[in-house]
Coordinates of C-alpha atoms and ligand atoms in Angstrom, one line a residue:
X1 CA -5.4 -18.2 19.5
X2 CA -3.0 -17.4 22.7
X3 CA -3.4 -13.8 24.9
X4 CA -0.7 -11.1 23.3
X5 CA 0.7 -9.7 26.4
X6 CA 3.6 -7.1 27.1
X7 CA 4.7 -7.9 31.0
X8 CA 8.4 -7.4 31.4
X9 CA 8.5 -4.9 28.7
X10 CA 8.5 -0.6 29.2
X11 CA 7.2 1.1 26.5
X12 CA 7.1 5.0 26.3
X13 CA 3.9 6.5 25.0
X14 CA 3.6 10.4 23.5
X15 CA 0.8 12.9 23.6
X16 CA -0.7 10.3 25.6
X17 CA -2.5 12.3 27.8
X18 CA -5.9 12.0 25.9
X19 CA -7.8 10.4 22.9
X20 CA -4.9 7.9 20.9
X21 CA -1.9 7.9 23.2
X22 CA -4.6 7.9 26.0
X23 CA -5.8 4.3 24.4
X24 CA -2.6 3.1 23.6
X25 CA -1.5 3.0 27.4
X26 CA -4.2 2.7 29.0
X27 CA -4.2 -1.2 26.2
X28 CA -0.9 -1.9 26.6
X29 CA -0.5 -1.2 30.2
X30 CA -3.6 -4.0 31.0
X31 CA -1.7 -5.9 28.4
X32 CA 1.3 -6.0 31.2
X33 CA 3.4 -2.9 29.5
X34 CA 5.3 -0.8 32.5
X35 CA 4.2 2.9 30.8
X36 CA 5.7 6.3 30.5
X37 CA 2.8 8.6 29.9
X38 CA 4.2 11.3 28.4
X39 CA 1.8 14.7 27.7
X40 CA 2.7 17.9 27.1
X41 CA -0.5 19.0 28.4
X42 CA -1.0 22.5 26.2
X43 CA -3.5 22.9 23.9
X44 CA -5.0 21.5 20.4
X45 CA -2.5 24.4 18.6
X46 CA 0.7 23.2 20.9
X47 CA 0.1 26.2 22.9
X48 CA 0.2 25.8 26.6
X49 CA 1.2 23.5 29.0
X50 CA 0.1 21.5 32.3
X51 CA 0.6 18.2 34.0
X52 CA -2.9 17.1 34.7
X53 CA -3.4 15.5 32.2
X54 CA -0.8 12.9 31.9
X55 CA -0.8 12.1 35.2
X56 CA -5.3 12.2 34.9
X57 CA -4.1 8.4 32.5
X58 CA -1.8 7.6 34.7
X59 CA -4.3 7.7 37.8
X60 CA -6.6 5.5 35.7
X61 CA -3.4 2.8 34.9
X62 CA -3.0 2.6 38.5
X63 CA -6.7 2.2 39.9
X64 CA -6.9 -0.4 37.4
X65 CA -3.9 -2.4 38.2
X66 CA -1.1 -1.4 35.7
X67 CA 2.2 0.8 36.3
X68 CA 2.5 4.1 34.9
X69 CA 4.5 7.6 35.6
X70 CA 3.5 10.1 33.8
X71 CA 6.7 13.2 32.1
X72 CA 5.5 16.3 31.1
X73 CA 8.0 17.6 28.9
X74 CA 7.6 18.8 25.3
X75 CA 8.9 16.0 21.8
X76 CA 9.7 19.1 19.7
X77 CA 12.5 19.5 21.8
X78 CA 16.6 17.6 21.6
X79 CA 16.3 17.7 25.5
X80 CA 12.5 16.5 25.9
X81 CA 13.5 13.8 24.3
X82 CA 15.7 12.8 26.0
X83 CA 14.2 13.4 29.3
X84 CA 11.4 11.1 28.2
X85 CA 13.7 8.3 27.7
X86 CA 15.6 9.2 31.4
X87 CA 11.7 8.9 33.0
X88 CA 11.6 5.8 31.5
X89 CA 15.4 4.0 33.0
X90 CA 14.1 6.0 36.4
X91 CA 11.5 4.6 36.5
X92 CA 11.3 0.8 35.4
X93 CA 15.3 0.6 34.4
X94 CA 15.2 0.6 30.3
X95 CA 13.1 0.6 27.6
X96 CA 11.8 -1.9 24.4
X97 CA 9.0 -0.2 23.0
X98 CA 8.2 3.6 21.1
X99 CA 4.8 5.5 20.5
X100 CA 5.7 8.0 19.0
X101 CA 2.1 10.1 18.8
X102 CA 2.8 13.7 20.2
X103 CA 0.8 15.6 17.7
X104 CA -0.8 19.4 17.0
X105 CA -2.8 21.5 14.7
X106 CA -2.2 24.5 13.3
X107 CA -3.6 24.4 9.8
X108 CA -4.0 27.1 7.7
X109 CA -3.6 27.5 3.7
X110 CA -0.8 27.4 2.0
X111 CA -0.9 30.5 0.7
X112 CA -1.5 32.3 4.4
X113 CA 0.6 29.9 6.2
X114 CA 3.3 31.9 8.2
X115 CA 7.1 30.4 9.8
X116 CA 4.9 30.2 13.3
X117 CA 2.5 27.2 11.4
X118 CA 5.1 25.2 10.2
X119 CA 8.3 25.2 12.5
X120 CA 6.4 23.6 15.1
X121 CA 4.4 21.5 13.4
X122 CA 7.2 20.0 11.6
X123 CA 8.9 20.0 15.5
X124 CA 6.3 18.5 17.4
X125 CA 5.3 15.9 14.4
X126 CA 8.5 14.6 12.6
X127 CA 10.9 16.3 15.8
X128 CA 9.7 15.1 17.7
X129 CA 9.6 11.6 16.4
X130 CA 13.2 12.5 16.1
X131 CA 14.3 12.9 19.4
X132 CA 12.0 10.8 21.5
X133 CA 13.4 7.3 19.4
X134 CA 16.9 8.2 18.4
X135 CA 17.8 8.7 23.0
X136 CA 16.0 5.7 23.3
X137 CA 17.3 4.5 19.5
X138 CA 21.5 3.4 21.9
X139 CA 18.5 1.1 24.8
X140 CA 17.2 -0.5 22.4
X141 CA 20.6 -1.4 20.5
X142 CA 22.1 -2.5 23.4
X143 CA 18.8 -4.5 24.3
X144 CA 18.9 -6.6 21.0
X145 CA 14.8 -5.2 20.9
X146 CA 12.8 -2.3 20.1
X147 CA 9.5 -1.8 18.2
X148 CA 8.5 1.4 17.7
X149 CA 5.2 2.6 16.7
X150 CA 4.8 6.4 14.1
X151 CA 1.9 7.8 14.1
X152 CA 1.4 9.2 10.3
X153 CA -2.3 10.4 8.6
X154 CA -3.7 10.4 5.7
X155 CA -2.9 13.7 5.6
X156 CA 0.3 13.7 5.0
X157 CA -0.8 10.0 3.0
X158 CA -2.6 11.7 0.5
X159 CA -2.5 15.5 1.3
X160 CA -5.5 17.4 2.7
X161 CA -6.6 21.1 2.8
X162 CA -5.4 23.3 4.8
X163 CA -2.7 20.9 6.1
X164 CA 0.7 21.7 4.0
X165 CA 2.2 22.2 7.3
X166 CA 1.2 18.5 8.8
X167 CA 1.1 16.7 5.6
X168 CA 5.0 17.6 4.5
X169 CA 5.0 16.3 8.7
X170 CA 3.5 13.8 8.7
X171 CA 5.2 12.2 6.4
X172 CA 8.4 12.6 6.7
X173 CA 7.5 10.4 10.0
X174 CA 6.8 7.9 7.2
X175 CA 10.1 8.1 5.6
X176 CA 11.9 8.3 8.7
X177 CA 9.7 5.1 10.0
X178 CA 11.8 2.7 6.3
X179 CA 15.3 4.2 7.4
X180 CA 14.3 2.9 11.7
X181 CA 13.3 -0.4 9.8
X182 CA 16.5 -1.1 7.7
X183 CA 18.9 0.2 10.9
X184 CA 17.2 -1.2 13.3
X185 CA 17.1 -3.9 11.2
X186 CA 20.4 -6.3 12.8
X187 CA 19.4 -5.2 16.2
X188 CA 16.3 -6.6 16.7
X189 CA 14.5 -3.3 16.0
X190 CA 11.1 -2.4 14.2
X191 CA 9.6 -0.1 12.7
X192 CA 6.0 0.6 12.3
X193 CA 3.7 3.7 11.8
X194 CA -0.2 3.6 11.2
X195 CA -2.7 6.6 9.6
X196 CA -5.4 6.0 12.0
X197 CA -8.9 8.2 12.0
X198 CA -10.2 7.9 15.3
X199 CA -12.5 10.8 17.3
X200 CA -10.3 13.2 20.0
X201 CA -9.7 16.3 20.5
X202 CA -7.9 17.4 17.2
X203 CA -10.4 15.5 14.8
X204 CA -14.2 16.8 17.0
X205 CA -15.3 19.0 14.3
X206 CA -13.3 16.5 11.5
X207 CA -15.8 14.0 11.7
X208 CA -19.1 14.2 11.9
X209 CA -20.9 13.2 15.6
X210 CA -22.6 10.7 14.3
X211 CA -19.4 8.9 12.9
X212 CA -17.8 9.9 16.9
X213 CA -19.3 6.3 18.2
X214 CA -18.1 4.5 15.9
X215 CA -14.4 6.1 15.2
X216 CA -13.2 5.3 18.9
X217 CA -9.6 6.0 19.4
X218 CA -9.9 1.8 21.1
X219 CA -9.4 1.1 17.9
X220 CA -6.6 1.9 16.5
X221 CA -4.8 0.6 19.4
X222 CA -5.2 -3.0 19.2
X223 CA -3.2 -2.6 16.4
X224 CA -0.7 -0.8 17.6
X225 CA -0.3 -3.1 20.4
X226 CA 0.6 -5.9 18.1
X227 CA 3.0 -4.5 16.3
X228 CA 4.7 -3.2 20.3
X229 CA 4.1 -7.1 20.7
X230 CA 7.3 -10.1 20.9
X231 CA 5.2 -11.5 18.5
X232 CA 4.8 -8.8 15.5
X233 CA 8.3 -9.3 14.2
X234 CA 6.6 -7.3 10.7
X235 CA 9.0 -4.0 9.7
X236 CA 8.4 -0.5 7.8
X237 CA 5.1 -1.6 7.2
X238 CA 2.7 1.1 7.1
X239 CA -1.4 1.2 8.2
X240 CA -4.1 2.3 7.6
X241 CA -6.6 1.6 10.3
X242 CA -9.5 2.9 11.9
X243 CA -13.3 1.2 13.0
X244 CA -12.2 -1.8 13.0
X245 CA -10.1 -1.4 9.6
X246 CA -6.9 -1.8 8.8
X247 CA -5.2 -1.4 5.7
X248 CA -1.4 -1.7 4.4
X249 CA -0.4 1.4 2.7
X250 CA 2.7 1.3 0.2
X251 CA 4.2 3.3 -1.9
X252 CA 4.4 2.2 -5.1
X253 CA 6.7 2.5 -8.3
X254 CA 5.8 1.7 -12.3
X255 CA 7.3 -0.8 -14.4
X256 CA 8.6 2.4 -16.3
X257 CA 9.5 3.3 -19.0
X258 CA 13.1 3.3 -20.7
X259 CA 13.9 6.2 -23.8
X260 CA 17.5 5.8 -23.5
X261 CA 19.4 8.4 -23.0
X262 CA 19.7 11.8 -24.6
X263 CA 15.9 12.1 -24.9
X264 CA 14.1 15.4 -25.1
X265 CA 11.0 17.1 -23.4
X266 CA 8.9 15.7 -26.2
X267 CA 9.9 12.4 -25.8
X268 CA 8.9 11.6 -22.4
X269 CA 5.4 13.8 -23.3
X270 CA 5.2 10.8 -26.2
X271 CA 5.6 8.5 -23.8
X272 CA 3.7 9.9 -20.8
X273 CA 1.1 6.8 -20.2
X274 CA 3.9 4.5 -19.8
X275 CA 5.4 7.3 -17.3
X276 CA 2.3 7.3 -15.8
X277 CA 1.2 3.4 -15.8
X278 CA 1.0 2.1 -12.1
X279 CA 1.5 -2.0 -12.6
X280 CA -1.7 -4.0 -14.1
X281 CA -5.4 -3.9 -12.1
X282 CA -5.4 -4.2 -9.3
X283 CA -4.0 -1.0 -8.0
X284 CA -6.2 1.5 -5.2
X285 CA -5.9 4.8 -5.5
X286 CA -6.8 7.5 -2.9
X287 CA -7.2 10.6 -3.3
X288 CA -7.2 12.6 -0.1
X289 CA -7.5 12.2 3.4
X290 CA -11.5 12.6 3.1
X291 CA -11.2 9.3 0.3
X292 CA -8.7 7.6 2.6
X293 CA -12.3 8.1 5.6
X294 CA -14.5 7.7 3.1
X295 CA -12.8 3.5 2.0
X296 CA -12.9 3.0 6.3
X297 CA -16.6 4.3 6.9
X298 CA -17.3 1.8 3.6
X299 CA -15.5 -1.4 5.1
X300 CA -17.2 -0.2 8.3
X301 CA -21.0 0.1 5.7
Ligands
LIG1 P1 -5.4 15.1 20.2 O1 -5.0 16.2 20.3 O2 -6.7 13.8 21.5 O3 -3.5 14.1 21.8 C1 -2.4 14.5 20.8 C2 -1.4 15.3 22.3 O4 -0.2 15.4 22.4 C3 -2.4 15.6 23.2 O5 -2.8 15.3 24.6 C4 -1.2 17.0 23.0 O6 -1.8 17.4 24.6 C5 -0.3 16.1 22.8 N1 0.8 17.2 22.6 C6 0.7 18.1 21.6 N2 1.6 18.4 21.7 C7 2.3 17.8 22.5 C8 4.1 17.9 22.8 N3 4.7 18.8 22.8 N4 5.1 17.2 23.6 C9 3.7 16.3 24.3 N5 2.8 16.1 24.3 C10 2.4 17.0 22.9 O7 -5.2 14.1 19.4 P2 -4.4 12.9 18.8 O8 -5.9 12.6 17.5 O9 -5.1 12.0 19.1 O10 -3.5 12.3 17.9 C11 -2.8 11.5 17.4 C12 -1.6 11.8 16.5 O11 -2.8 10.7 15.5 C13 -1.5 12.3 16.6 O12 0.9 12.6 15.9 C14 -2.0 13.1 15.3 O13 -1.9 13.9 14.0 C15 -2.5 11.4 14.5 N6 -4.2 11.3 14.2 C16 -4.6 11.5 14.3 C17 -6.2 11.4 12.9 C18 -7.1 11.2 14.3 O14 -8.4 11.0 13.8 N7 -7.4 11.5 15.7 C19 -6.0 11.3 12.1 C20 -4.4 11.7 11.3 C21 -3.5 11.1 12.3

């Protein structure tokens, strides 16, 4: 098969100072894309800031013969999104690929969750993807070409204890992606979303150490780079990805039951099995983010 390249393309990767974002940026750069390495450089819960993380990844890309510039803005503000896109325009004259990857965690059970835990998590993940894509959108439309890759999570798709804030944000990213795919179609802009599993600063205390070798960020990036390529015209899709495994994830609707107009509560109860039916046979349910990871591990073994 011919090698896939991103020559002549300009990619913004948010949160690219470490973990998955770094891996995506390095791979895209190795295939010829010019990269804006964005990272706020703060801690895992979104506090603090610094230039070192983004600078290091830029240096790594340049040392390997690629082209990259750093941007230290936070995706969580409208101005931050605009400034990140402006960095691409100033350095490289355009933007073609947007990888919305930046993320933080502020885990706490729903009963104990307070406004600061809700607010910043929604702002970084959901608003962040919105801000950066919104600022890039007119340029993608003008070029009649664009690739948007968003980052959801099994926690958003399936739920996870202690992550009501993060789950809500991450399923929001799914919904955003679906609409971007619809609105982008006539401008050749695709939008897809991944739910990754990888060892990173974010998950170092989630995955057992023995899995670390297998769940490397580098096992997620080839899918991202494929979705970012000219060769891939897939759009509006969601993928569970990690450790060498890729599976499409979809939201399903069953055949349903028709109860007629003016039906009663008791009619609902009496037809519950029909309403619950999700189609014949081959549909597999995933209950919780741990089960998602379990499926990846099963595929690996
Ligand atoms: P990470 O913590 O290594 O990377 C996230 C990066 O985003 C950090 O470098 C951080 O400085 C940056 N960041 C945080 N707030 C920012 C802001 N306001 N503006 C710009 N940059 C900011 O974590 P990881 O695992 O690489 O996560 C990447 C993405 O993948 C996140 O969106 C995360 O929610 C998602 N994800 C990761 C999973 C995993 O198994 N590692 C599982 C599911 C989703």
